[in-house]
Short mmCIF file of C-alpha atoms and ligand atoms in Angstrom, two decimals:
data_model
loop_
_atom_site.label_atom_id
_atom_site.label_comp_id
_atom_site.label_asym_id
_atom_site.label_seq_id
_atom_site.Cartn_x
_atom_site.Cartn_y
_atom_site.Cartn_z
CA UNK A 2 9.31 4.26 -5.13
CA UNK A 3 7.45 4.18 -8.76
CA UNK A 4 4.16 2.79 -9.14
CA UNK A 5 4.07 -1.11 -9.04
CA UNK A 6 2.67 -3.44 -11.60
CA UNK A 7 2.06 -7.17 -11.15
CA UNK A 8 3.34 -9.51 -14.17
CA UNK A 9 2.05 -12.77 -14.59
CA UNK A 10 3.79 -15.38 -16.87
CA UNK A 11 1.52 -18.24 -18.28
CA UNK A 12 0.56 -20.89 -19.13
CA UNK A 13 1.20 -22.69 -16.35
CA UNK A 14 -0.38 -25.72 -14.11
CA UNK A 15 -0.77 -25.09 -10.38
CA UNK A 16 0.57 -27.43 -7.86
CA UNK A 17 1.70 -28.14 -4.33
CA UNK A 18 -0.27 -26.92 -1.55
CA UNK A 19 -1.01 -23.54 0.05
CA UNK A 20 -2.75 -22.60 3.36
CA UNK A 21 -5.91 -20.12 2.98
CA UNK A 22 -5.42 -17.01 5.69
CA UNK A 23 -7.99 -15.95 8.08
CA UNK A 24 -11.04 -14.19 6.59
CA UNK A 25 -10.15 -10.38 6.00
CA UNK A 26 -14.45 -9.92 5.67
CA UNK A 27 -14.87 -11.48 9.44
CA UNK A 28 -11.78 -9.87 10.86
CA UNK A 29 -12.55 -6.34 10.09
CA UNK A 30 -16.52 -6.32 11.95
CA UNK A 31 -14.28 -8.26 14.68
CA UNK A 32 -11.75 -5.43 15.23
CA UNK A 33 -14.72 -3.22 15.53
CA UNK A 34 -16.30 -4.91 18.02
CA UNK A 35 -13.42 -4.44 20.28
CA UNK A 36 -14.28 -1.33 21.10
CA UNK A 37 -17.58 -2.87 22.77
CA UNK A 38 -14.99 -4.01 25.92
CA UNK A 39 -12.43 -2.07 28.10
CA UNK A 40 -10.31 -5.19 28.59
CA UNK A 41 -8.07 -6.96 26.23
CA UNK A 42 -9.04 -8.80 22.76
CA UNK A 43 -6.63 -11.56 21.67
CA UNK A 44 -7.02 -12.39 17.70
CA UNK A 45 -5.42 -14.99 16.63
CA UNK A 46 -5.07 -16.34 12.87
CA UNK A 47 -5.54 -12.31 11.80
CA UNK A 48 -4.02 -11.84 7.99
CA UNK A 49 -1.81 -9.41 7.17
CA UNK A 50 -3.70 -6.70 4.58
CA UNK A 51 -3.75 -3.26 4.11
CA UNK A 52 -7.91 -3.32 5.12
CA UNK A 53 -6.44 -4.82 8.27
CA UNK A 54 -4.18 -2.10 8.80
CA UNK A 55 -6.29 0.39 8.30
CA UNK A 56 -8.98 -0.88 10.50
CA UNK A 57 -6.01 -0.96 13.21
CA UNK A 58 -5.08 2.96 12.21
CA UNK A 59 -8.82 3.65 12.89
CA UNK A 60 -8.56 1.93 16.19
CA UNK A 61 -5.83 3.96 17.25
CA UNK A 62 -7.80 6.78 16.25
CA UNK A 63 -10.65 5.74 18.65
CA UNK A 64 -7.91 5.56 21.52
CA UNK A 65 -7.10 2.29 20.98
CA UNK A 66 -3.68 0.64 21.73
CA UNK A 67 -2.89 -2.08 19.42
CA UNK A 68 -0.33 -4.30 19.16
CA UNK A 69 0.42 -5.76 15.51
CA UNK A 70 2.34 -9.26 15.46
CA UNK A 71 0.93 -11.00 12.73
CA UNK A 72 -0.90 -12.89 13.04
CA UNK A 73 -2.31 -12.13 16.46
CA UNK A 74 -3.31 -9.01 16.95
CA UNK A 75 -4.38 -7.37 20.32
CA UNK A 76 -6.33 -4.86 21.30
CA UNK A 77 -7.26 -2.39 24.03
CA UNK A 78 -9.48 0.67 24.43
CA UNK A 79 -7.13 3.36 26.43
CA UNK A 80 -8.93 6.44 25.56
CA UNK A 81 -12.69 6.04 25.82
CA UNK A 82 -13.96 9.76 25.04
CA UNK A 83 -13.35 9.23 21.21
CA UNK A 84 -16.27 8.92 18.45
CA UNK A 85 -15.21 10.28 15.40
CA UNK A 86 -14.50 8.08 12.68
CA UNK A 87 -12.42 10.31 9.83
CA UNK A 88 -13.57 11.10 6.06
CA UNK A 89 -9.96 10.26 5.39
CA UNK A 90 -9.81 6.53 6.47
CA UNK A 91 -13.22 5.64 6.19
CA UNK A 92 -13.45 6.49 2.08
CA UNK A 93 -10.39 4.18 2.26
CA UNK A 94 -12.33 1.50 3.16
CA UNK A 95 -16.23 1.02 3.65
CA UNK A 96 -15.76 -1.56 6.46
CA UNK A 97 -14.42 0.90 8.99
CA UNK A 98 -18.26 2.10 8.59
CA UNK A 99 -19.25 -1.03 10.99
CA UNK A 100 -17.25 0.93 13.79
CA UNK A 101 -20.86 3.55 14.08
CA UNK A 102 -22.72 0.68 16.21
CA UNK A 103 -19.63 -0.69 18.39
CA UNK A 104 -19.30 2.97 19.36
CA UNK A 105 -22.99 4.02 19.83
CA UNK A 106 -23.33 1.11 21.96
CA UNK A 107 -20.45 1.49 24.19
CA UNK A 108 -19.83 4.94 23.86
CA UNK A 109 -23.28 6.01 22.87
CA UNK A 110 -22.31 8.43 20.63
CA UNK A 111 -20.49 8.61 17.10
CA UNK A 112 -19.27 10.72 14.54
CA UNK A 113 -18.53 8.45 11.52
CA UNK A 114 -17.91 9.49 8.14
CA UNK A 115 -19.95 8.39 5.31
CA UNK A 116 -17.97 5.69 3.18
CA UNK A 117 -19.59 7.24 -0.10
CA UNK A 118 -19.29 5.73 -3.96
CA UNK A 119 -17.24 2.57 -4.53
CA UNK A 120 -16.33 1.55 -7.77
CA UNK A 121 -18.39 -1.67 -7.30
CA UNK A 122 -21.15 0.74 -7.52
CA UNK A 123 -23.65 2.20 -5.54
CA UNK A 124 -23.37 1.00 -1.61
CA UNK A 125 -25.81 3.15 0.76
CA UNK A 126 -26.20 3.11 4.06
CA UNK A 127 -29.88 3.07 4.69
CA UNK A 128 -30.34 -0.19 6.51
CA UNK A 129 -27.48 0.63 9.01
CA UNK A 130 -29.10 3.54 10.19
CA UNK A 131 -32.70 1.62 9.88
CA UNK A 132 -31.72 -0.71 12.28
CA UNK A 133 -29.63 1.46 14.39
CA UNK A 134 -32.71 3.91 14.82
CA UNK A 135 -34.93 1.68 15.34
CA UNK A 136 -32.83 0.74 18.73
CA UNK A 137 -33.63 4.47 19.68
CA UNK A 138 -30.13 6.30 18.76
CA UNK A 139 -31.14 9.87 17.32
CA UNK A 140 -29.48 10.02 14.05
CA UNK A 141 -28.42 12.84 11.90
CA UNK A 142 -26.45 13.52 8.38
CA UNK A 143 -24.05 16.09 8.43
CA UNK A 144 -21.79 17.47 6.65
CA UNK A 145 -21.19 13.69 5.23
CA UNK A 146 -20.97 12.64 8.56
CA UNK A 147 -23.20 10.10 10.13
CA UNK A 148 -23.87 11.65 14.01
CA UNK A 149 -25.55 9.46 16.05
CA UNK A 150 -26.28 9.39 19.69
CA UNK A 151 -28.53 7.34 22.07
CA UNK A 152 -28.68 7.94 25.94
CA UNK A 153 -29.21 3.57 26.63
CA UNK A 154 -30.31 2.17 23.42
CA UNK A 155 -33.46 0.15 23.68
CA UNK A 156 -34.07 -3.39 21.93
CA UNK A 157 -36.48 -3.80 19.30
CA UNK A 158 -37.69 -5.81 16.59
CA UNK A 159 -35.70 -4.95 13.23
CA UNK A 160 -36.46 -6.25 9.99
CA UNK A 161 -33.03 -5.71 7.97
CA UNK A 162 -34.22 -6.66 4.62
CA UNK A 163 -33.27 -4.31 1.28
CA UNK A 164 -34.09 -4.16 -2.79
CA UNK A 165 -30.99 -6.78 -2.64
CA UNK A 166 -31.83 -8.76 0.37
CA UNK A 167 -29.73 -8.82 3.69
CA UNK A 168 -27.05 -6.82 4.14
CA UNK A 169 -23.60 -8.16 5.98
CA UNK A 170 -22.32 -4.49 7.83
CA UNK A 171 -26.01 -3.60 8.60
CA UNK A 172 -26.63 -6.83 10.39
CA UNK A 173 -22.85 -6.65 12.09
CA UNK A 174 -23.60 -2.82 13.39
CA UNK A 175 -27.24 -3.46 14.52
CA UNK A 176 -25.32 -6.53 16.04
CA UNK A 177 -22.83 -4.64 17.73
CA UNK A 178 -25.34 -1.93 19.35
CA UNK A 179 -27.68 -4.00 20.61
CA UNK A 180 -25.33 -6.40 22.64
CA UNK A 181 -25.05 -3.47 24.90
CA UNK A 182 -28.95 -2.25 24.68
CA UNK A 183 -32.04 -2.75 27.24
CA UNK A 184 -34.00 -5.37 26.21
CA UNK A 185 -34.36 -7.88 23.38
CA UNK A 186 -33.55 -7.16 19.77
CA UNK A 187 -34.46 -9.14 17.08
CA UNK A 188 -33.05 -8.94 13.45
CA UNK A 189 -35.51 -9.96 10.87
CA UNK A 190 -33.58 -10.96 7.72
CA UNK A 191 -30.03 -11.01 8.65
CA UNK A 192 -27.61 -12.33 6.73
CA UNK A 193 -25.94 -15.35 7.20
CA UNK A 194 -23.12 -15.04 6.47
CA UNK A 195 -20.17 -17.47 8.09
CA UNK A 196 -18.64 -13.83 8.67
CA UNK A 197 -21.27 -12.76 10.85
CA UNK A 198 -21.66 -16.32 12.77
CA UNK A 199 -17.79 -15.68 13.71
CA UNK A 200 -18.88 -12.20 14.78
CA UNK A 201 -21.58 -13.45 17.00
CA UNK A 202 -19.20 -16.18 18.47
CA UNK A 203 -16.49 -13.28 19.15
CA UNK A 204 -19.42 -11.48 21.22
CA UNK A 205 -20.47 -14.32 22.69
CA UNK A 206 -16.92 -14.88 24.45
CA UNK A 207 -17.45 -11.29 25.64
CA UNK A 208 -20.29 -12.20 27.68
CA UNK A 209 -23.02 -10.79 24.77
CA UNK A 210 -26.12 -13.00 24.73
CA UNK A 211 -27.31 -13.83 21.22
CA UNK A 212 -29.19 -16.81 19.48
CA UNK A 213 -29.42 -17.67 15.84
CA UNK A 214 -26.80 -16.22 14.58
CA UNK A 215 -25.82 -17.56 10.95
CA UNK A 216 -29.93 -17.61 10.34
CA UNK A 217 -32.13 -15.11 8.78
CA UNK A 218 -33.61 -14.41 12.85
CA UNK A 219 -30.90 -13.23 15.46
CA UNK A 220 -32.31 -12.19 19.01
CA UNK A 221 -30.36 -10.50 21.48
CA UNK A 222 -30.64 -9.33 24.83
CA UNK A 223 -29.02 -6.45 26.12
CA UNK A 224 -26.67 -7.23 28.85
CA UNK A 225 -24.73 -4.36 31.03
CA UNK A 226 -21.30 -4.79 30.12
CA UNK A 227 -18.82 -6.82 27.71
CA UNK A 228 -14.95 -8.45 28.77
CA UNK A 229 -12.07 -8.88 26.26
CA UNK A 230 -11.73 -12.17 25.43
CA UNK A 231 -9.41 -14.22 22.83
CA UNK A 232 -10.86 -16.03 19.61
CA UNK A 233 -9.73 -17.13 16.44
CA UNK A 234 -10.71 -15.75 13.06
CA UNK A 235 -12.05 -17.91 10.35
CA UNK A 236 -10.21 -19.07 7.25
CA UNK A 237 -11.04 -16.92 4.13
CA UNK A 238 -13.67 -18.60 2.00
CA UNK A 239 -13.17 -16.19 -0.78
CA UNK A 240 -9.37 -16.50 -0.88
CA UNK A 241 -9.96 -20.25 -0.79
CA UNK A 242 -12.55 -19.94 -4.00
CA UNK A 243 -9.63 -17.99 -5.86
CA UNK A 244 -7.10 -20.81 -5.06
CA UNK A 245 -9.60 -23.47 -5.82
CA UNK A 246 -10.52 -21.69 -9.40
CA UNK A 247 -7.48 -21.42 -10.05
CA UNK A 248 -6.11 -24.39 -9.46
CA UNK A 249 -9.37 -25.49 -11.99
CA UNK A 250 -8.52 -23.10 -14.79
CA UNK A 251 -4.81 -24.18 -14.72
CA UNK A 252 -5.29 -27.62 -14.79
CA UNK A 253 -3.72 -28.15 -12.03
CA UNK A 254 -3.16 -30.04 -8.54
CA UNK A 255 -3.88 -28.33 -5.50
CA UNK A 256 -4.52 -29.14 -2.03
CA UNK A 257 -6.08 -25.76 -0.42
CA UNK A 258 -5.62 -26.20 2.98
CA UNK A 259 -7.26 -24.07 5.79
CA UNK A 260 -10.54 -24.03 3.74
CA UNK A 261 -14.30 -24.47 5.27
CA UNK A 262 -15.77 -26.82 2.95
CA UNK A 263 -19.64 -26.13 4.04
CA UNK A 264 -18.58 -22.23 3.79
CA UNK A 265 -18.24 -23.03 -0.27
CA UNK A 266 -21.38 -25.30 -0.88
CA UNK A 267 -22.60 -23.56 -3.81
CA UNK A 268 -19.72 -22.65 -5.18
CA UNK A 269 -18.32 -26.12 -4.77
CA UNK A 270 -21.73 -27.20 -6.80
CA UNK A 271 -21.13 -25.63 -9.39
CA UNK A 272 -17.74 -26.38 -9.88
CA UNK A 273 -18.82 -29.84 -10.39
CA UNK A 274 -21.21 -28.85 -12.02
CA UNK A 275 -18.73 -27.43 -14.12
CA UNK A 276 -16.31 -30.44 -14.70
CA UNK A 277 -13.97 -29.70 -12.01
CA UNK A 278 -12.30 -32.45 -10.10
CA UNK A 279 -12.97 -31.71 -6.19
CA UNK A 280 -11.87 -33.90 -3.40
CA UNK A 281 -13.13 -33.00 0.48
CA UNK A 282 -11.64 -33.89 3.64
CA UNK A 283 -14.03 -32.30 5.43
CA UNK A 284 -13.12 -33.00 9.25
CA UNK A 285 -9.37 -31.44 7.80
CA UNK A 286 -10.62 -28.54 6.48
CA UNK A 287 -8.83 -29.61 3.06
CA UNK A 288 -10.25 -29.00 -0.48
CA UNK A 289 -8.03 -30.66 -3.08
CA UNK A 290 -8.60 -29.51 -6.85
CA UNK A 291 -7.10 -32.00 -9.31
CA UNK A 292 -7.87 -30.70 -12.94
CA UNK A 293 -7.50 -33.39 -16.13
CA UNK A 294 -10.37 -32.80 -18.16
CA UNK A 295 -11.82 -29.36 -19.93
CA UNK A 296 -14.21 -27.07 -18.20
CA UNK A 297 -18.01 -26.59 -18.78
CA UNK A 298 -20.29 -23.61 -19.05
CA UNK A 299 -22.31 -23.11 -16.41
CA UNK A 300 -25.09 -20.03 -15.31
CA UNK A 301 -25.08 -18.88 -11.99
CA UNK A 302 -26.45 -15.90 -10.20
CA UNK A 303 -24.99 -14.41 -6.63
CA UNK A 304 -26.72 -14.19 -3.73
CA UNK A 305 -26.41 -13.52 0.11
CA UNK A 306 -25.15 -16.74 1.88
CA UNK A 307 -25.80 -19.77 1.32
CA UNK A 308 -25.93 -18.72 -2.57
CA UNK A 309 -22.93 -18.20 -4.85
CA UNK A 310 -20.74 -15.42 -3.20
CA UNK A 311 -20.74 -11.73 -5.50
CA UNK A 312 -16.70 -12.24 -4.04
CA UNK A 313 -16.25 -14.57 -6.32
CA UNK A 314 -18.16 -13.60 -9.39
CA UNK A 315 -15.21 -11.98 -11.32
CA UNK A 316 -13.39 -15.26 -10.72
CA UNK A 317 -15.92 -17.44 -12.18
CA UNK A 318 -16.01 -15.27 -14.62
CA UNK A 319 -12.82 -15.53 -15.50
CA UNK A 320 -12.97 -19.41 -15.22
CA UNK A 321 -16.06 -19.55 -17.89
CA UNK A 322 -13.98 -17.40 -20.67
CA UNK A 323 -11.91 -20.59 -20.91
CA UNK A 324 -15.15 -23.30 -20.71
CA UNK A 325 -16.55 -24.73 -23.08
CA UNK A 326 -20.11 -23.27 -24.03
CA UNK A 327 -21.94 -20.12 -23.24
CA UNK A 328 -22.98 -18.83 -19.62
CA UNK A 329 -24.73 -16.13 -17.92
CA UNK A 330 -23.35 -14.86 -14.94
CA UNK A 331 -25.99 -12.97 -12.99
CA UNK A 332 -25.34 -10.61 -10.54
CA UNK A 333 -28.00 -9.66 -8.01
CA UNK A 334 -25.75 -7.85 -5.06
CA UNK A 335 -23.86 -5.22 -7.39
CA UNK A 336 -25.64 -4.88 -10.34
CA UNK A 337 -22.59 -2.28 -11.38
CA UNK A 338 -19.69 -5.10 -10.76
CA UNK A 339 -18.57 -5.74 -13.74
CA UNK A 340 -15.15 -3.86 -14.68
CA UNK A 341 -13.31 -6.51 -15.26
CA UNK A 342 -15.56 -8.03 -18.09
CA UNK A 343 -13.32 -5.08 -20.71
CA UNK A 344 -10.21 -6.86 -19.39
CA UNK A 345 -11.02 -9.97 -19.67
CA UNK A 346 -12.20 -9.19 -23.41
CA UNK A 347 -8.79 -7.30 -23.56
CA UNK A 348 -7.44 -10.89 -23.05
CA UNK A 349 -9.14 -12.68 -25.87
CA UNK A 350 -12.44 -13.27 -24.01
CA UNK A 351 -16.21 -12.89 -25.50
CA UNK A 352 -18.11 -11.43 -22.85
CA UNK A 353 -21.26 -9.42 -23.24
CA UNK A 354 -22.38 -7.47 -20.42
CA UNK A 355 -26.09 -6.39 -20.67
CA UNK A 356 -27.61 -4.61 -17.54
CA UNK A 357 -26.44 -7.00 -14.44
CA UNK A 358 -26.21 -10.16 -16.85
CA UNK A 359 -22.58 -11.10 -18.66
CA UNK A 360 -23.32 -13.25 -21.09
CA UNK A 361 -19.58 -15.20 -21.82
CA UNK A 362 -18.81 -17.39 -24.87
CA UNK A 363 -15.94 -19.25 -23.82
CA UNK A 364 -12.53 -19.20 -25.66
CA UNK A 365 -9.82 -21.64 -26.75
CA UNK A 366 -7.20 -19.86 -24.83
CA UNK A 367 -6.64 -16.60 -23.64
CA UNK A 368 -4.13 -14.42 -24.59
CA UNK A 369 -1.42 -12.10 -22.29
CA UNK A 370 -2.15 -8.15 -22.01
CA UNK A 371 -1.93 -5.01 -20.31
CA UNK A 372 -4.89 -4.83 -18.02
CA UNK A 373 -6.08 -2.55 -15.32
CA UNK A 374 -7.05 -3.59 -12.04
CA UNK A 375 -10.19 -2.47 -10.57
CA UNK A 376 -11.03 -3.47 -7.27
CA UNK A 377 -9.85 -6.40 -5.06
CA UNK A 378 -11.75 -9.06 -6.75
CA UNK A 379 -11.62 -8.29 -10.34
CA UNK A 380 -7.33 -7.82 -9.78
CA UNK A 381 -8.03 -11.85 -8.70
CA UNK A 382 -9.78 -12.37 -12.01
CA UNK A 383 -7.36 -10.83 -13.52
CA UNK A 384 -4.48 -12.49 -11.91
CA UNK A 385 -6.47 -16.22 -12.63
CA UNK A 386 -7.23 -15.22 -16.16
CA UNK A 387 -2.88 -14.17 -16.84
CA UNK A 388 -1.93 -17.88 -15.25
CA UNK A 389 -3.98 -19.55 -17.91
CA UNK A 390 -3.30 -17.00 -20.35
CA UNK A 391 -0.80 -17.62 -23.15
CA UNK A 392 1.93 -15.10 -22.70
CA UNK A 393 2.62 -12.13 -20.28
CA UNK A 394 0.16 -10.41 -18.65
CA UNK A 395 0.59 -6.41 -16.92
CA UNK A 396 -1.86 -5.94 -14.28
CA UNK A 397 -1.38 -2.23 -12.94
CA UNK A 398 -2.84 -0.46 -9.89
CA UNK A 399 -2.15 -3.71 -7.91
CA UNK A 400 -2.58 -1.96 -4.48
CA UNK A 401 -6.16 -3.39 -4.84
CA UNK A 402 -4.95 -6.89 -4.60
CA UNK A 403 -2.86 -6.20 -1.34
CA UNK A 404 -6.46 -5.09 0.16
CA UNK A 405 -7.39 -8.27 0.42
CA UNK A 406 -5.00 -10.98 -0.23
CA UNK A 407 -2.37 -11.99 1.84
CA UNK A 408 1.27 -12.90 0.21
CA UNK A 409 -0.64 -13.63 -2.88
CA UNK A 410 2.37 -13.74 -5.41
CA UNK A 411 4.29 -15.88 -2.99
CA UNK A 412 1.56 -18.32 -2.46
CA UNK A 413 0.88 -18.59 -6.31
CA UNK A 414 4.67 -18.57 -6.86
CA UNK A 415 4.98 -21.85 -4.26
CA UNK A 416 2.32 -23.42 -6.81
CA UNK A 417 4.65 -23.11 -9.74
CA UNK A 418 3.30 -19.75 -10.91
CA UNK A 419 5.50 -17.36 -12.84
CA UNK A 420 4.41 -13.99 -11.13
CA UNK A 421 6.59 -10.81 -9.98
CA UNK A 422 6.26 -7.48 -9.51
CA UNK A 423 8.13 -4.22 -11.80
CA UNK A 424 7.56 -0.40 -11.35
CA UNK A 425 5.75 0.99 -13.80
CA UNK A 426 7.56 2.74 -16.26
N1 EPU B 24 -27.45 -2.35 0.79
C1 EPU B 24 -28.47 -1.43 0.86
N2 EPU B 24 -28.52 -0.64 1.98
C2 EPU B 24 -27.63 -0.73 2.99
C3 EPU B 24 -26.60 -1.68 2.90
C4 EPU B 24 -26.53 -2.47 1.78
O1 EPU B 24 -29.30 -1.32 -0.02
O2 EPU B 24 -27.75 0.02 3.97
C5 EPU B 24 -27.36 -3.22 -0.40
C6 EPU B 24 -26.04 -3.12 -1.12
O3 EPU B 24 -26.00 -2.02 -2.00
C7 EPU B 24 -25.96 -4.44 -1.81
C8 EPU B 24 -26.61 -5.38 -0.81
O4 EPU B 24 -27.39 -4.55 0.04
O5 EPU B 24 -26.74 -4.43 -2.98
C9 EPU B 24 -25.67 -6.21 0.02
O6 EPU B 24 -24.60 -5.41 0.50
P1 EPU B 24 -23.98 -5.65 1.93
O7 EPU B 24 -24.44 -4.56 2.84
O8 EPU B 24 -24.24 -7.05 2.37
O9 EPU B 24 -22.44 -5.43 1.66
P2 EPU B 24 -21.39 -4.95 2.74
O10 EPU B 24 -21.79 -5.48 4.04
O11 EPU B 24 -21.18 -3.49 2.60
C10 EPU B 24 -19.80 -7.01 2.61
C11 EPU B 24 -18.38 -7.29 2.21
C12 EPU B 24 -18.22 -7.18 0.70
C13 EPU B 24 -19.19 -8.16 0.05
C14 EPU B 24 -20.63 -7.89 0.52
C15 EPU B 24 -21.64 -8.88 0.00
C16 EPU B 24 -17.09 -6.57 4.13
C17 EPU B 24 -16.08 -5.64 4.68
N3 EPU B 24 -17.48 -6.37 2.88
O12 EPU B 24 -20.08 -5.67 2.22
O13 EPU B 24 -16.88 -7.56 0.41
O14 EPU B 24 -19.13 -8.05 -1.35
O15 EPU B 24 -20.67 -7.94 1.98
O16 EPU B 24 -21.32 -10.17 0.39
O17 EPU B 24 -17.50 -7.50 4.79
C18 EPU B 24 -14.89 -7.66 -0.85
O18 EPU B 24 -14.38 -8.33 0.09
O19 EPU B 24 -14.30 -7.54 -1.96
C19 EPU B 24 -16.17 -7.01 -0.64
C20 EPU B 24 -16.62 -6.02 -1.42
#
């Protein structure tokens, strides 16, 4: 089969309704953490992506049997004298790095490959193996592998802080290790993200013993052993932002269903903030966009959780090129993560990227083109920026979307979108 390229037809105005899939960022930390027990995880509400499935490849690697019916998922540890984590699936995909604590903690040693570069930029590793020495494990670099080993791992008191605050897999590892450790642990600047409350919840049904989870101070004590247990993953809070946007830039009517309003607070705000229509049923779990009116400029700058999501950056982004006024999109997680601002511009947009600041004059309209997708979010930029577009728009190297989206052209296509794939010629 040829190389696939996504074409999106536009303008057009979303509506209907469409039902957000569980969260691909909790589910992979969650698969990990299977490993902690020798007894059964259920999963239930687990989407179908290639991160997913490459997560589950790893865990068949570590001598896992898996069984795959989307979208429950369950695993079991068979063989327990694996540790290595391979080069080959872990540069696929930097979350399989959050496997190194679930496996120094219950099999108190691994061999994990180092994720290396990422096209969102630089993403090191230092706070993982911070907080995972600081436990006790004896940890060594070689030969890009991360070898780390720890007789009982002790509990400790770990501050988890870096140049761009907390950090989501370093919290999840240290996490995962010390649930099995002597002793107390506590993490000094976690994050807080929902991802890593759903991760502490999944523990916590395996018998782990951990407070404050989802704020900045998580302490843990060590118990002896873990049980499987069954759980169900969170909806996707950055698929629902894409939806929502959408539905904004589109002028359109959507009911997003399966979506966490108090996981979106600040990007909610500034939606408002930005002229979009919002509606919340919050005991449903239902976000409905309803777009009449033009869009605003507004500034915003990510930031770890509660703060506007770095996820959803390259959507906003894409959202401003078509409001009216000027905006500065800040962005203090990845100050590299900006390839989609020459695609955008490819488009018809004014964007000026200076340093980690985008400075974006919106537009009138936007205009069809061949584009290149980047990485997962920027392809959703991309994708937002062809519906509103005026014409046809090529994305190529779409294997980026199907990271992280599930069914994404048949969702958009039950809203009324004109979207389809073609091999490339
Ligand atoms: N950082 C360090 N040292 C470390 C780890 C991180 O300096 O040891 C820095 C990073 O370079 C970055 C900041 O800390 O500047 C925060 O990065 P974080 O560690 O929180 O990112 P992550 O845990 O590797 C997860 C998500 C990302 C998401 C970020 C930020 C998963 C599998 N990945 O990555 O998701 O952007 O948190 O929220 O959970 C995506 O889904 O498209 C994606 C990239």
């Amino acid at each position: 089969m040829g190389i696939r390229k996504l074409i999106v037809e536009g303008p057009v105005s979303l509506r209907g309704e469409i039902k957000v899939s569980g969260a691909k960022n909790a589910v992979l930390p969650i698969l990990a953490a299977s490993l902690l027990t020798d007894g059964e995880t259920i999963l239930h509400n687990v989407p179908k992506l290639r991160d997913v499935e490459t997560m589950v490849q790893l865990l068949r690697v570590l001598g896992c049997d898996v069984k795959e019916d989307y979208p429950v998922l369950k695993i079991r540890p068979i063989d327990t004298s694996k540790y290595e984590a391979p080069y080959e699936i872990v540069r696929t995909m930097r979350g399989s790095f959050c496997v190194l604590g679930a496996l120094l903690g219950r099999r108190r040693k691994a061999r994990v490959s180092l994720p290396g570069g990422c096209v969102i930029g630089v993403r090191p590793v230092d706070l993982h193996l911070k907080g995972l020495a600081a436990l006790g494990a004896g940890i060594e670099i070689e030969a890009g592998y991360v070898i780390a080993e720890a007789n009982r791992l002790r509990g400790s008191s770990i501050y988890l802080g870096g140049m761009f605050g907390s950090s989501v897999l370093a919290t999840a590892n240290v996490m995962m290790a010390a649930v099995l450790a002597r002793g107390e642990t506590i993490i000094e600047n976690a994050a807080c993200e929902p991802e890593i409350y759903d991760l502490a919840k999944f523990l916590k049904k395996m018998g782990a013993d951990i407070e404050g989870a989802g704020t900045p101070w998580i302490r843990i004590n060590g118990v002896k052993t873990l049980h499987g247990c069954e759980h169900r993953i969170i909806p996707d809070r950055i698929e629902a932002g894409t939806f929502i946007i959408g539905a904004a830039m589109t002028r359109g009517d959507v009911v997003v269903k399966n979506a966490v309003p108090d996981h979106l607070g600040a990007v909610l705000d500034v939606l408002r903030r930005s002229g979009v229509g919002i509606k919340v049923y919050k005991d449903d779990n239902i976000i409905r966009i309803c777009q009449r009116r033009g869009l605003v400029a507004q500034n915003i700058a990510t930031l770890p959780y509660p703060g506007f999501p770095t996820d959803l950056q390259a959507q906003f982004m894409a959202m401003m090129t078509i409001s009216r006024g000027t905006s500065v999109i800040t962005e203090r997680i990845y100050p590299d993560r900006f390839m989609h601002v020459p695609e955008l511009n490819r488009m018809g947009a004014n964007i000026k990227r200076e340093g980690p600041y985008a400075v974006v004059q919106g537009v009138k309209e936007l205009k069809g083109a061949p584009v290149m997708a980047s990485d997962l979010r920027a392809s959703a930029a991309l994708v937002l920026a062809g519906l509103a577009a005026e014409g046809r728009t090529d994305i190529s190297r779409i294997y980026h979307l199907e990271r992280g989206y599930e069914a994404l052209e048949e969702k958009l296509s039950s809203l009324g979108a004109k979207i389809w794939q073609e091999i490339e010629e």
